[in-house]
Coordinates of C-alpha atoms in Angstrom, one line a residue:
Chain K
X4 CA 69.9 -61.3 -17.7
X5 CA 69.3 -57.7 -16.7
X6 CA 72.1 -56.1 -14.4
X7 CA 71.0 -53.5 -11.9
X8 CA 72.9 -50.9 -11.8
X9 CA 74.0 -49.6 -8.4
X10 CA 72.4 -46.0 -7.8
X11 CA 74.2 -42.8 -9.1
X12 CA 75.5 -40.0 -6.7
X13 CA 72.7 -37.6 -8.6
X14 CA 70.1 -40.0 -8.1
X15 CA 71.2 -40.8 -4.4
X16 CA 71.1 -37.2 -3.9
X17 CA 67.8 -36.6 -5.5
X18 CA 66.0 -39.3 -3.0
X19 CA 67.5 -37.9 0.1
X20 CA 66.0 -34.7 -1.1
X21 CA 62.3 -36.1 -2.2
X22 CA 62.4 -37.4 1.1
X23 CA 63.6 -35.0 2.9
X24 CA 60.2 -32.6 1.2
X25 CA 57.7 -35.6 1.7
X26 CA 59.1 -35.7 5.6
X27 CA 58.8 -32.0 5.9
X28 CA 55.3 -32.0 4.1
X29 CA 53.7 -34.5 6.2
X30 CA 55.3 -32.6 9.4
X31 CA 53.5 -29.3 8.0
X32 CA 49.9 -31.3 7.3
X33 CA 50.5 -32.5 10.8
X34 CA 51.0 -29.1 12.9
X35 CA 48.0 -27.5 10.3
X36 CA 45.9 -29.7 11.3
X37 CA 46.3 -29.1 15.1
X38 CA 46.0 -25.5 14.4
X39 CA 42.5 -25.5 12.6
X40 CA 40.3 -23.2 14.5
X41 CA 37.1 -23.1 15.9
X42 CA 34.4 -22.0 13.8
X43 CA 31.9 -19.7 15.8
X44 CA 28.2 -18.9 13.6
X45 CA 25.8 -17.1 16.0
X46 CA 22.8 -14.7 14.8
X47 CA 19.9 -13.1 16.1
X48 CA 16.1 -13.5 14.5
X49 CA 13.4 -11.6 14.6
X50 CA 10.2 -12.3 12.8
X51 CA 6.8 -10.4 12.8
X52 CA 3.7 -11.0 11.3
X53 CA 0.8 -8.7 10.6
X54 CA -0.2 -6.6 13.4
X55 CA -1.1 -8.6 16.7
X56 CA -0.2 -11.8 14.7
X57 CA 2.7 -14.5 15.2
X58 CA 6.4 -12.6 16.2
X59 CA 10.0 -14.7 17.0
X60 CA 12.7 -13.7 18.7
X61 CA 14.9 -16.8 18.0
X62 CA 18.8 -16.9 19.0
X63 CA 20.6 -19.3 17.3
X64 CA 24.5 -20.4 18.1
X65 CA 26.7 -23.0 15.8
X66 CA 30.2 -24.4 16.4
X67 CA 32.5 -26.0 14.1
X68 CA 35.4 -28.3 14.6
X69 CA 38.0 -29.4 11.8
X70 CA 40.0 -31.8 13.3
X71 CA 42.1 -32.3 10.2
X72 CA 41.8 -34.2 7.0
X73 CA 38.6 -32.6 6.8
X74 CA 37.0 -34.4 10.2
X75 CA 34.4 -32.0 10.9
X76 CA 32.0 -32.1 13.9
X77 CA 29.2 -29.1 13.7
X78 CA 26.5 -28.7 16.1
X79 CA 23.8 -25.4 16.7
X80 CA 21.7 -25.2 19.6
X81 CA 18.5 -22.8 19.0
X82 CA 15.9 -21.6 21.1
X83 CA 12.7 -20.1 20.0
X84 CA 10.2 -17.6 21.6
X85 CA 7.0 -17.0 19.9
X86 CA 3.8 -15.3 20.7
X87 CA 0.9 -13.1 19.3
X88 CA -2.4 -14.3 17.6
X89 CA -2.8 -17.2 15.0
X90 CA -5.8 -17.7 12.2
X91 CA -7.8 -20.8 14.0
X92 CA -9.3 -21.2 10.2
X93 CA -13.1 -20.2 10.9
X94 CA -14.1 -17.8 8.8
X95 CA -15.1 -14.2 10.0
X96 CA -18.6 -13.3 10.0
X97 CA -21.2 -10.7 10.3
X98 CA -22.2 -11.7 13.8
X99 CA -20.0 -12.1 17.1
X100 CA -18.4 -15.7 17.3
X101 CA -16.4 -16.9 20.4
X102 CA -14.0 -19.6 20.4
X103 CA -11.9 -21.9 23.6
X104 CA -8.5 -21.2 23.3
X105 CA -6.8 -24.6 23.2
X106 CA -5.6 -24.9 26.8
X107 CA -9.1 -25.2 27.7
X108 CA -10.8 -28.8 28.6
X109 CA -14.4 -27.5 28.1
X110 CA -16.3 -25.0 25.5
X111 CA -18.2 -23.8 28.3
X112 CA -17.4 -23.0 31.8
X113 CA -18.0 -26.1 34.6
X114 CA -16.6 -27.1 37.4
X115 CA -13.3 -29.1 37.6
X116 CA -12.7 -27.7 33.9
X117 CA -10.9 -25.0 32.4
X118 CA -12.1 -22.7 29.7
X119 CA -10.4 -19.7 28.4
X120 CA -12.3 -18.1 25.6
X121 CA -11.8 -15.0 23.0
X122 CA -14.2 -13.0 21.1
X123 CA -14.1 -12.0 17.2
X124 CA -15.9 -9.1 16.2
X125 CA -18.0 -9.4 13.4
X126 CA -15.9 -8.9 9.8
X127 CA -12.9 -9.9 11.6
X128 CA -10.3 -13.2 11.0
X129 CA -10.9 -15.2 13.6
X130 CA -7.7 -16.1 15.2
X131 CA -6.4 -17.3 19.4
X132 CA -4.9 -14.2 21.0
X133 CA -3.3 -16.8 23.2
X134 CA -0.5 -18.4 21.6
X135 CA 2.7 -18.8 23.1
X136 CA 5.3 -21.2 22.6
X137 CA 9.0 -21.9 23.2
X138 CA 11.3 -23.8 21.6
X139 CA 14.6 -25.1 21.9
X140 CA 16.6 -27.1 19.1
X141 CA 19.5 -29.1 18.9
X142 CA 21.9 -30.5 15.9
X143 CA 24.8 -32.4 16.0
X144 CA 26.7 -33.6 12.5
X145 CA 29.9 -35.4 11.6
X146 CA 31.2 -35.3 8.6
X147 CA 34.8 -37.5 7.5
X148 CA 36.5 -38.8 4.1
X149 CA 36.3 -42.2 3.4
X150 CA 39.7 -42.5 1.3
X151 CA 40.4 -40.5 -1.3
X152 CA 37.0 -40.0 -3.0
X153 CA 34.4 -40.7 -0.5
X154 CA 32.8 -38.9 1.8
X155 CA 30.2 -39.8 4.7
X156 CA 28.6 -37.7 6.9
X157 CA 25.9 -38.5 9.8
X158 CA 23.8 -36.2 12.2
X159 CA 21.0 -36.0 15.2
X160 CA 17.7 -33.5 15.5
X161 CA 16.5 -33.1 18.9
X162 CA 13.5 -30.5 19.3
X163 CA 11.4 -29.8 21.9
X164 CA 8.6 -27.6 22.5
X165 CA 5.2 -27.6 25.4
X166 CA 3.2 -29.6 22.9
X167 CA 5.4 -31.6 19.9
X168 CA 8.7 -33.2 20.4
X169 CA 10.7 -34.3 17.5
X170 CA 13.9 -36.6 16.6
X171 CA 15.5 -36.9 13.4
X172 CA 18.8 -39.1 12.6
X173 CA 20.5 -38.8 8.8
X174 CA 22.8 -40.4 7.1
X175 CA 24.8 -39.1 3.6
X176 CA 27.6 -40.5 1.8
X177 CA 28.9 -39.0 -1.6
X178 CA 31.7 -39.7 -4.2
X179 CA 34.3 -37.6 -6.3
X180 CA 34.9 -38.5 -9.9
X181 CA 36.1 -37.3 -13.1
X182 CA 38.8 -35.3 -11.4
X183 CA 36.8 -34.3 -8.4
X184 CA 34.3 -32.3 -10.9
X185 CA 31.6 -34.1 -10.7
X186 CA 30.5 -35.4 -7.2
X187 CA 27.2 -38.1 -6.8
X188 CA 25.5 -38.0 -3.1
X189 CA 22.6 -40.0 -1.3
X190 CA 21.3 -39.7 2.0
X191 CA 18.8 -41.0 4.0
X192 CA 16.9 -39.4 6.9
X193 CA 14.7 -40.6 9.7
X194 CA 12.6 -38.4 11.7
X195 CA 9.9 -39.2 14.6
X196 CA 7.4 -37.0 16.5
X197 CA 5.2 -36.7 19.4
X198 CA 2.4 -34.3 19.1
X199 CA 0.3 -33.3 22.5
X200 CA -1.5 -30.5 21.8
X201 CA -2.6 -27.9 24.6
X202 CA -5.9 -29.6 26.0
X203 CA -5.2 -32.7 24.4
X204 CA -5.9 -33.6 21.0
X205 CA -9.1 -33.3 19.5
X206 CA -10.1 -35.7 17.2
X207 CA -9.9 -35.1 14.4
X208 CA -13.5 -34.0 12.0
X209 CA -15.1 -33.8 15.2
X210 CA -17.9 -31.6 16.3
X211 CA -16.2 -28.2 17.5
X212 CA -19.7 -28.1 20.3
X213 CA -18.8 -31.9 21.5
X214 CA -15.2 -30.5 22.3
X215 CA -13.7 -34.5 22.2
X216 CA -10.2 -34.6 22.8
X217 CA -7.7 -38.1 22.5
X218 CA -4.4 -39.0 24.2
X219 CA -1.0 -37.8 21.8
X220 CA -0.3 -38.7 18.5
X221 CA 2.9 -39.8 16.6
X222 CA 4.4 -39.4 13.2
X223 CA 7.3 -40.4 11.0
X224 CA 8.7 -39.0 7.7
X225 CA 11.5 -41.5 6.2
X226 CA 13.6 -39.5 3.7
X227 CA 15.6 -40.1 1.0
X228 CA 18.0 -38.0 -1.3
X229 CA 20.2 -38.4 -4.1
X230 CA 22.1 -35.4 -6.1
X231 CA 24.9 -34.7 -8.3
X232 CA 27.2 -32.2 -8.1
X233 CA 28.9 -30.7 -11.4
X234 CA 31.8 -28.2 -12.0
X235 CA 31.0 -26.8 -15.2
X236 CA 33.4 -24.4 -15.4
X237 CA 36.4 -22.4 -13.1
X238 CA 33.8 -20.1 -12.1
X239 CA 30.6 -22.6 -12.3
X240 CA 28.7 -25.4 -9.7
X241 CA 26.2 -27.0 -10.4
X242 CA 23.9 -29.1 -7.9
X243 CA 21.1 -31.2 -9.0
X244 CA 18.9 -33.1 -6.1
X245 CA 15.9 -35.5 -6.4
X246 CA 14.2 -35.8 -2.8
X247 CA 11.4 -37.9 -1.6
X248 CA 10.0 -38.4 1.9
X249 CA 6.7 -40.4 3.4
X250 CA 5.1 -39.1 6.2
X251 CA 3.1 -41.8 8.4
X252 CA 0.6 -40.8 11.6
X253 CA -1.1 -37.6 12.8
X254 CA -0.4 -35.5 10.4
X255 CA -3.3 -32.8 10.9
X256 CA -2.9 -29.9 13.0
X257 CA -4.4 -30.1 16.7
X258 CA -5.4 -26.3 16.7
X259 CA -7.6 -25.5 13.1
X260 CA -10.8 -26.1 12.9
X261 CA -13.1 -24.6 9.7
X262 CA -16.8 -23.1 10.0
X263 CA -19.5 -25.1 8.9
X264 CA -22.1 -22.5 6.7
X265 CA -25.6 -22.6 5.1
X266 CA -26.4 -21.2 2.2
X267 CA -27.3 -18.0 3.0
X268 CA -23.4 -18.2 4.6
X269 CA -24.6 -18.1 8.2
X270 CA -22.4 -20.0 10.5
X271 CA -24.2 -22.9 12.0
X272 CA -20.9 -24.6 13.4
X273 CA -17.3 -25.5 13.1
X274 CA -15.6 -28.6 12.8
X275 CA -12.0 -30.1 13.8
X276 CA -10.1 -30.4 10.6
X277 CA -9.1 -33.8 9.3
X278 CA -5.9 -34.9 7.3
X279 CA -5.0 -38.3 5.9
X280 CA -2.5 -40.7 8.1
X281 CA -0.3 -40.4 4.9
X282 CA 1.9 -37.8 2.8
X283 CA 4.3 -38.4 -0.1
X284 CA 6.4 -35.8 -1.2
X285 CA 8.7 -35.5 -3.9
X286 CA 11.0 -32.5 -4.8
X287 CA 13.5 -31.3 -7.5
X288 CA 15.7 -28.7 -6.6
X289 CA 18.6 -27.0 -8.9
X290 CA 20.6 -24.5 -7.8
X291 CA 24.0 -22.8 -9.9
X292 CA 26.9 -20.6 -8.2
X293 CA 28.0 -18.8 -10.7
X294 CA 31.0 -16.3 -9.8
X295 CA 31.1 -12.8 -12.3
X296 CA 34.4 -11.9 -10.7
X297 CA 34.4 -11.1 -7.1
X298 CA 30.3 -10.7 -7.1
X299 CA 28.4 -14.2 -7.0
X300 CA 25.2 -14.8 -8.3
X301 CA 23.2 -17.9 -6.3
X302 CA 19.9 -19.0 -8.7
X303 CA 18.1 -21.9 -7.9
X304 CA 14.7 -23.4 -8.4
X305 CA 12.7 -26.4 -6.9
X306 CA 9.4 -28.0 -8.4
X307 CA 7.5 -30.2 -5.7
X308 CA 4.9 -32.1 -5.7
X309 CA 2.9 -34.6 -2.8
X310 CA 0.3 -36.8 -2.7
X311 CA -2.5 -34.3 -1.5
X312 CA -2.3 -32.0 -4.7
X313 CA -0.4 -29.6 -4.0
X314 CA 2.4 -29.0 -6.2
X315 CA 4.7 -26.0 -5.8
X316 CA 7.4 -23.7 -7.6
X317 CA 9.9 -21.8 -6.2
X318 CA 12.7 -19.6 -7.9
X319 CA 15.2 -17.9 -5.6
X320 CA 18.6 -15.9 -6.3
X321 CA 20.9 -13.8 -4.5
X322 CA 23.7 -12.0 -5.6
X323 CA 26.6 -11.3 -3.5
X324 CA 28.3 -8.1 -4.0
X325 CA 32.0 -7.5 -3.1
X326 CA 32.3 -3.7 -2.2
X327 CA 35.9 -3.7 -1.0
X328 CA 37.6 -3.8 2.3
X329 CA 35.7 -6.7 3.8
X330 CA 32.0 -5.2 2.7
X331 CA 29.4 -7.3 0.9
X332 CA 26.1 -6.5 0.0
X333 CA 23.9 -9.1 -1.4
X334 CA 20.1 -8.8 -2.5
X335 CA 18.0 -11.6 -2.2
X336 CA 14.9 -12.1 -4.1
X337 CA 12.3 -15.4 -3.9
X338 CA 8.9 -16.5 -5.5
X339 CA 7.1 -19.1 -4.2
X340 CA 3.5 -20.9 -5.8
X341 CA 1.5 -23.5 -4.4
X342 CA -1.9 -25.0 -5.3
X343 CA -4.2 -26.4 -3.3
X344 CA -4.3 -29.2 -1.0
X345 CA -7.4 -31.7 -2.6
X346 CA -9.2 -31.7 0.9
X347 CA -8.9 -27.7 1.5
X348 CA -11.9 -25.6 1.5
X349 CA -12.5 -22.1 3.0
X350 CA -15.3 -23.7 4.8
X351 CA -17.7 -27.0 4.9
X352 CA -21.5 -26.6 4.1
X353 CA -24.4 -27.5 6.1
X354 CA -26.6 -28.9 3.8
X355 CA -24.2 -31.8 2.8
X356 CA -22.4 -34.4 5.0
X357 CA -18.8 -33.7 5.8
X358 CA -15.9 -34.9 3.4
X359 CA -13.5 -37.6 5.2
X360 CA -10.5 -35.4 4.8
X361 CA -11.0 -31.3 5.2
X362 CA -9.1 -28.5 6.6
X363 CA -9.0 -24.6 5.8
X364 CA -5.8 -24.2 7.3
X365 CA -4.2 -21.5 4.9
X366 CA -0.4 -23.3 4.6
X367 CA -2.4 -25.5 2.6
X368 CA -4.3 -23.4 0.1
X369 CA -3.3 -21.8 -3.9
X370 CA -0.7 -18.7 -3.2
X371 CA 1.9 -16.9 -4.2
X372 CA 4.3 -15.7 -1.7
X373 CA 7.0 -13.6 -2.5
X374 CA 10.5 -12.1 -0.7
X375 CA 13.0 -9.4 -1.1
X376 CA 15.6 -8.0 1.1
X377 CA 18.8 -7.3 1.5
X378 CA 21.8 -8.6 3.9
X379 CA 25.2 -5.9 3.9
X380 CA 28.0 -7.9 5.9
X381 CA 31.7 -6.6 7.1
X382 CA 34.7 -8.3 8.2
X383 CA 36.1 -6.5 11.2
X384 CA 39.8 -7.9 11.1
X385 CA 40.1 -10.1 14.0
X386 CA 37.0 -9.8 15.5
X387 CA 35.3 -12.1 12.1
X388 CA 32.3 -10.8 10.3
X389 CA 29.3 -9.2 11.1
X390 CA 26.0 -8.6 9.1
X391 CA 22.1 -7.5 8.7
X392 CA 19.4 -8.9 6.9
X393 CA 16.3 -7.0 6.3
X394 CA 13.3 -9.0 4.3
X395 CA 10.1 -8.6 3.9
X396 CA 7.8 -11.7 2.7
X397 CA 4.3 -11.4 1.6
X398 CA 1.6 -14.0 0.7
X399 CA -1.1 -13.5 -1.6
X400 CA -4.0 -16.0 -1.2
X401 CA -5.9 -17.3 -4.5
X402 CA -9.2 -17.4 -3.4
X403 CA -10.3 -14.7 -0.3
X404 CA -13.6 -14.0 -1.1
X405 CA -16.9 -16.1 -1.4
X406 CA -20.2 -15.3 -3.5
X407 CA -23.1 -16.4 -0.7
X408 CA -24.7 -13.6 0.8
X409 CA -23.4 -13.2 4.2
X410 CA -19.9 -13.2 3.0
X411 CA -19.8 -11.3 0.5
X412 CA -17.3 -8.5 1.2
X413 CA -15.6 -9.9 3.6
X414 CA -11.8 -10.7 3.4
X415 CA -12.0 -14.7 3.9
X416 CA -8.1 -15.3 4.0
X417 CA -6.5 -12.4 3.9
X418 CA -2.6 -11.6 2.8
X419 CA 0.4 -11.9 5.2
X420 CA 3.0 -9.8 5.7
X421 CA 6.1 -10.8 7.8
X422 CA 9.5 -8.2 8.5
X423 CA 12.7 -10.7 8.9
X424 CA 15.2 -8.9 10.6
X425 CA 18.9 -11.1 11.3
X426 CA 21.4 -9.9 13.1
X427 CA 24.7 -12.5 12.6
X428 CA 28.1 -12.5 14.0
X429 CA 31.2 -15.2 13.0
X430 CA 34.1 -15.7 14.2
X431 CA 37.2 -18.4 14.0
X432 CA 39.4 -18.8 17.4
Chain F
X12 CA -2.7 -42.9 -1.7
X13 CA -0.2 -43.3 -4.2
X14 CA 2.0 -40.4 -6.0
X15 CA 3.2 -41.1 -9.7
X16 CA 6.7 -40.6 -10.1
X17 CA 7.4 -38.5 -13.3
X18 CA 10.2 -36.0 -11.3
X19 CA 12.2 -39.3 -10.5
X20 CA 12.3 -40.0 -14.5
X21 CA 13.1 -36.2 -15.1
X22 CA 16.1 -36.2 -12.2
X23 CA 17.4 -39.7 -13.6
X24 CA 17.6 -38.1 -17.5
X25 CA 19.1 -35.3 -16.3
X26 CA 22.0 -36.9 -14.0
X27 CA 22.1 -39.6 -17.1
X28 CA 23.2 -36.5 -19.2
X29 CA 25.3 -34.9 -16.6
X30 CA 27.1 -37.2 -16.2
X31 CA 27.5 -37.9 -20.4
X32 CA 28.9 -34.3 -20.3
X33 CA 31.4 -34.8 -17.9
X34 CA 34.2 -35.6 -20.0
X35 CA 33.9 -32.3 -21.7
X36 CA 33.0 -30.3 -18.4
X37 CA 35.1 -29.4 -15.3
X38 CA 38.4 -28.3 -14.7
X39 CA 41.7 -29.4 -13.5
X40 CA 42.7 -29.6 -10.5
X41 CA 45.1 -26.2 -10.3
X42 CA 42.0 -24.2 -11.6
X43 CA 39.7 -24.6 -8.8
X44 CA 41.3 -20.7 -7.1
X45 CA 37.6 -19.2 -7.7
X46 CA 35.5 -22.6 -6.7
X47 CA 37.4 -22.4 -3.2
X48 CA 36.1 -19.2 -2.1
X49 CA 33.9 -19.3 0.4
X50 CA 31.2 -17.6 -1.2
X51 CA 31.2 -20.2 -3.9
X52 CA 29.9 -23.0 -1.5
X53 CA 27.0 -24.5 -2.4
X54 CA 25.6 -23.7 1.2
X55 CA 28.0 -20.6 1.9
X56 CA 25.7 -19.2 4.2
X57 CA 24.1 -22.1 6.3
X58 CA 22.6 -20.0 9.2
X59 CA 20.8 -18.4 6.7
X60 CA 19.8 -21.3 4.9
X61 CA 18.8 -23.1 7.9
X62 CA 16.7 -19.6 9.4
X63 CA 14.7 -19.3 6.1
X64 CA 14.5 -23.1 6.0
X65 CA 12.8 -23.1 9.4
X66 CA 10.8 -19.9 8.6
X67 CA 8.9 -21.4 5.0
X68 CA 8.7 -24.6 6.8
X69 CA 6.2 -22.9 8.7
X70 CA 4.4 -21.1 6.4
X71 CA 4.1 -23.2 3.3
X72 CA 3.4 -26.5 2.2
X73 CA 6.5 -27.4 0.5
X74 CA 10.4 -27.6 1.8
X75 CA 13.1 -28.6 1.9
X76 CA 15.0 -29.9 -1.5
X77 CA 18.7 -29.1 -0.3
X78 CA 19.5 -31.2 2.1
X79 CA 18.8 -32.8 5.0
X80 CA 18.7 -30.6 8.2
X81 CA 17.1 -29.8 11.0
X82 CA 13.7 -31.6 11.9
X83 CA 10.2 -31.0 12.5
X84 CA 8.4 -28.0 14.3
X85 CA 4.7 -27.8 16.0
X86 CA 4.7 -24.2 13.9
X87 CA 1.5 -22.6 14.2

């Protein structure tokens, strides 16, 4: 039989202690986490295109909650202003063309209808003078622990703008292992839109000259994401995702349309582009933080690839520069490829009947777009941190020129050149 | 139309491995001073990451890859 001995006066004195810290500990977590602050992110975007193309002005403002043991709730609230000329995807020409803008119900002017139209010179991109939009955008996420290991997070998309609407709901959970170096997530996503364009929506590969139009359209995209998450060193992350979402519905865009040419390339109409119901996309995206003492080098790349052809590389790094004082500068540089969508074409000939799918929209042709800039940020004591990005992105189509007569030297899709200027302030209170 | 799946094989090798090298990868847990700074979030900037997300979104067929976020736009 095994006596238990009655506790020493060292060993009495020892627990009072232990408890004594564990009391004064849990009193400490208690009062820190009453006294997290408020997380304040606002900034200020503008965005230009070419001249007399697309320009933003788009405040954004987030706020951030921890309400201890890492209980955050986040939300940003966004409204957008845009305005300026957009390509319609017609090609230009060497003769006058003249197009509706798409708040008009009829090509050509009649009672009880409305018809706004614009006129391209010839050589010129054809593109509607007459866009205007707004915007405004909503997020809300929560994100808690789940014991000691898990975490789960959850969060709502609300958009809104004159003619598309959009929802989207997600869902991620992720766990720590291995010492909390290596972390595995998943996620899941859910998004659903309305789309009502301006004057309806046409239908789509329809005859420009018939002008039909249809009631709105919906889509969904279902999404789903898994990653793992890697220290590799004490100055080293790693992240590793595998992404794939299906989109489902209208998935071609109300607004382009592409010019129908014979073969001399005289423009004998223009069609309403058409895109399949359907879109799987698939993406790989690796990204390492890498810390060279106080400077921090961010290099990532992602490979993607969908069901309409187009596959896509992108390599992007910035490097964050500690100056001292509360002053950063950090240079960003990004390349970007894609290759053609199966069903794009610069334009659709005459002499043959039009495809099933087809659109000219240049988002979906072969180019290379490219970005550099620079952001220099400051911490101003109490007042948080303030900083200014300056980029310029550029893209350079793959095909802009055609061989048939009455196109040749004419810029078909020509490059783009947007100025992003951000103005950000943060703050904790 | 259907899309063939190589990337999923190429992302399960490469966690598969990851993993594998975990026991000789990481640190402990008093070594994480440089991991915590700010700047060494995976998303330490997420304003900007959810600007340019919006802004490529717009202009090119591919995005996303990160994360979840955000939602759709009618972007012309």
């Amino acid at each position: 039989m095994q006596l238990k001995r009655p506790p020493s006066a060292l060993q009495l004195g020892l627990m009072a202690a232990s408890c004594a810290l564990l009391s004064h500990t849990a009193r400490a977590q208690t009062v820190d986490s009453a006294e997290q602050p408020f997380e304040l992110d606002s900034a200020l975007l503008y965005y230009k295109e070419n001249p007399g193309r697309v320009q933003t002005i788009e405040p954004v403002v987030s706020l951030k909650k921890d309400f201890g043991d890492q209980r955050i709730l986040g939300g940003t609230f966004t409204v957008d202003s845009l305005s300026g000329a957009t390509p319609n995807g017609a090609l230009p020409s060497r003769k006058p063309q003249t197009f509706a803008s798409p708040s008009s119900t009829s090509l050509v002017p009649q009672a009880g209808k409305k018809t706004t139209l614009y006129a391209i010179a010839p050589g010129n991109l054809p593109q509607d003078p007459h866009f205007n939009e707004q915007r405004v955008a909503g997020d809300a996420d929560w994100s808690q622990p789940m014991g000691l290991d898990n975490n789960l997070s959850f969060g709502g998309h609300v958009s809104t703008e004159h003619d598309f609407d959009s929802f989207a709901t997600h869902a991620d959970y992720s766990r720590d292992f291995n010492e909390k170096n290596t972390t595995l997530s998943a996620g899941l996503s859910e998004e659903y839109d309305q789309i009502h364009a301006h004057g309806g929506n046409p239908v789509p590969g329809s005859d420009y000259e018939l002008y039909e139009h249809e009631g709105g359209q919906t889509k969904t995209v279902s999404g789903a994401l898994i990653g793992v998450t890697q220290i590799m060193a004490r100055n080293w992350l790693m992240d590793l995702n595998y992404s794939y979402d299906h989109s489902q519905g209208y998935l071609t865009d109300p607004y382009r349309i592409l010019s129908v040419l014979d073969a001399l390339g005289n423009v004998t109409g223009y069609r309403y582009e058409n895109r399949p119901d359907s879109r799987a996309r698939q993406d790989l995206y690796w990204v390492n933080k890498v810390a060279f003492g106080p400077t921090v080098l961010d290099v990532s790349y992602r490979r993607g690839k969908d069901s309409w052809g187009i596959g896509s590389d992108t390599a992007e790094a910035h490097l964050r520069i500690d100056l001292g004082h509360g002053v950063y500068l950090e240079p960003h540089l990004r390349w970007y490829h894609q290759s053609a969508a199966d069903f794009y074409d610069l334009y659709l000939s005459a002499a043959t009947a039009a495809p099933q799918f087809m659109s000219a929209d240049p988002r979906l042709a072969a180019f290379i777009g490219t970005t550099a800039g620079l952001k220099l940020g400051v911490t101003i004591g109490r007042y948080g941190e303030v900083s200014l990005r300056l980029e310029e992105y550029q893209q350079r189509p793959s095909d802009q020129s055609s061989a048939l007569p009455q196109l040749q030297g004419l810029n078909l899709n020509p490059n783009l050149t947007a100025t992003i200027a951000q103005l950000s302030w943060g703050l904790q209170f | 139309m259907r899309v063939r799946l190589p990337l999923g094989a190429l992302t399960g090798s490469i966690i598969a491995l990851s993993l594998c090298g975990c026991q000789t990868l990481g640190v402990k847990p008093w070594q994480h001073d440089v991991l915590a700074r700010p700047a060494m979030a995976l998303v330490s900037e997420p304003m900007d990451a959810a600007i340019d997300d919006h802004i490529y979104f717009s202009k090119e067929a591919a995005s996303g890859g990160r994360g979840f976020g955000g939602g759709g736009c009618g972007c012309n």
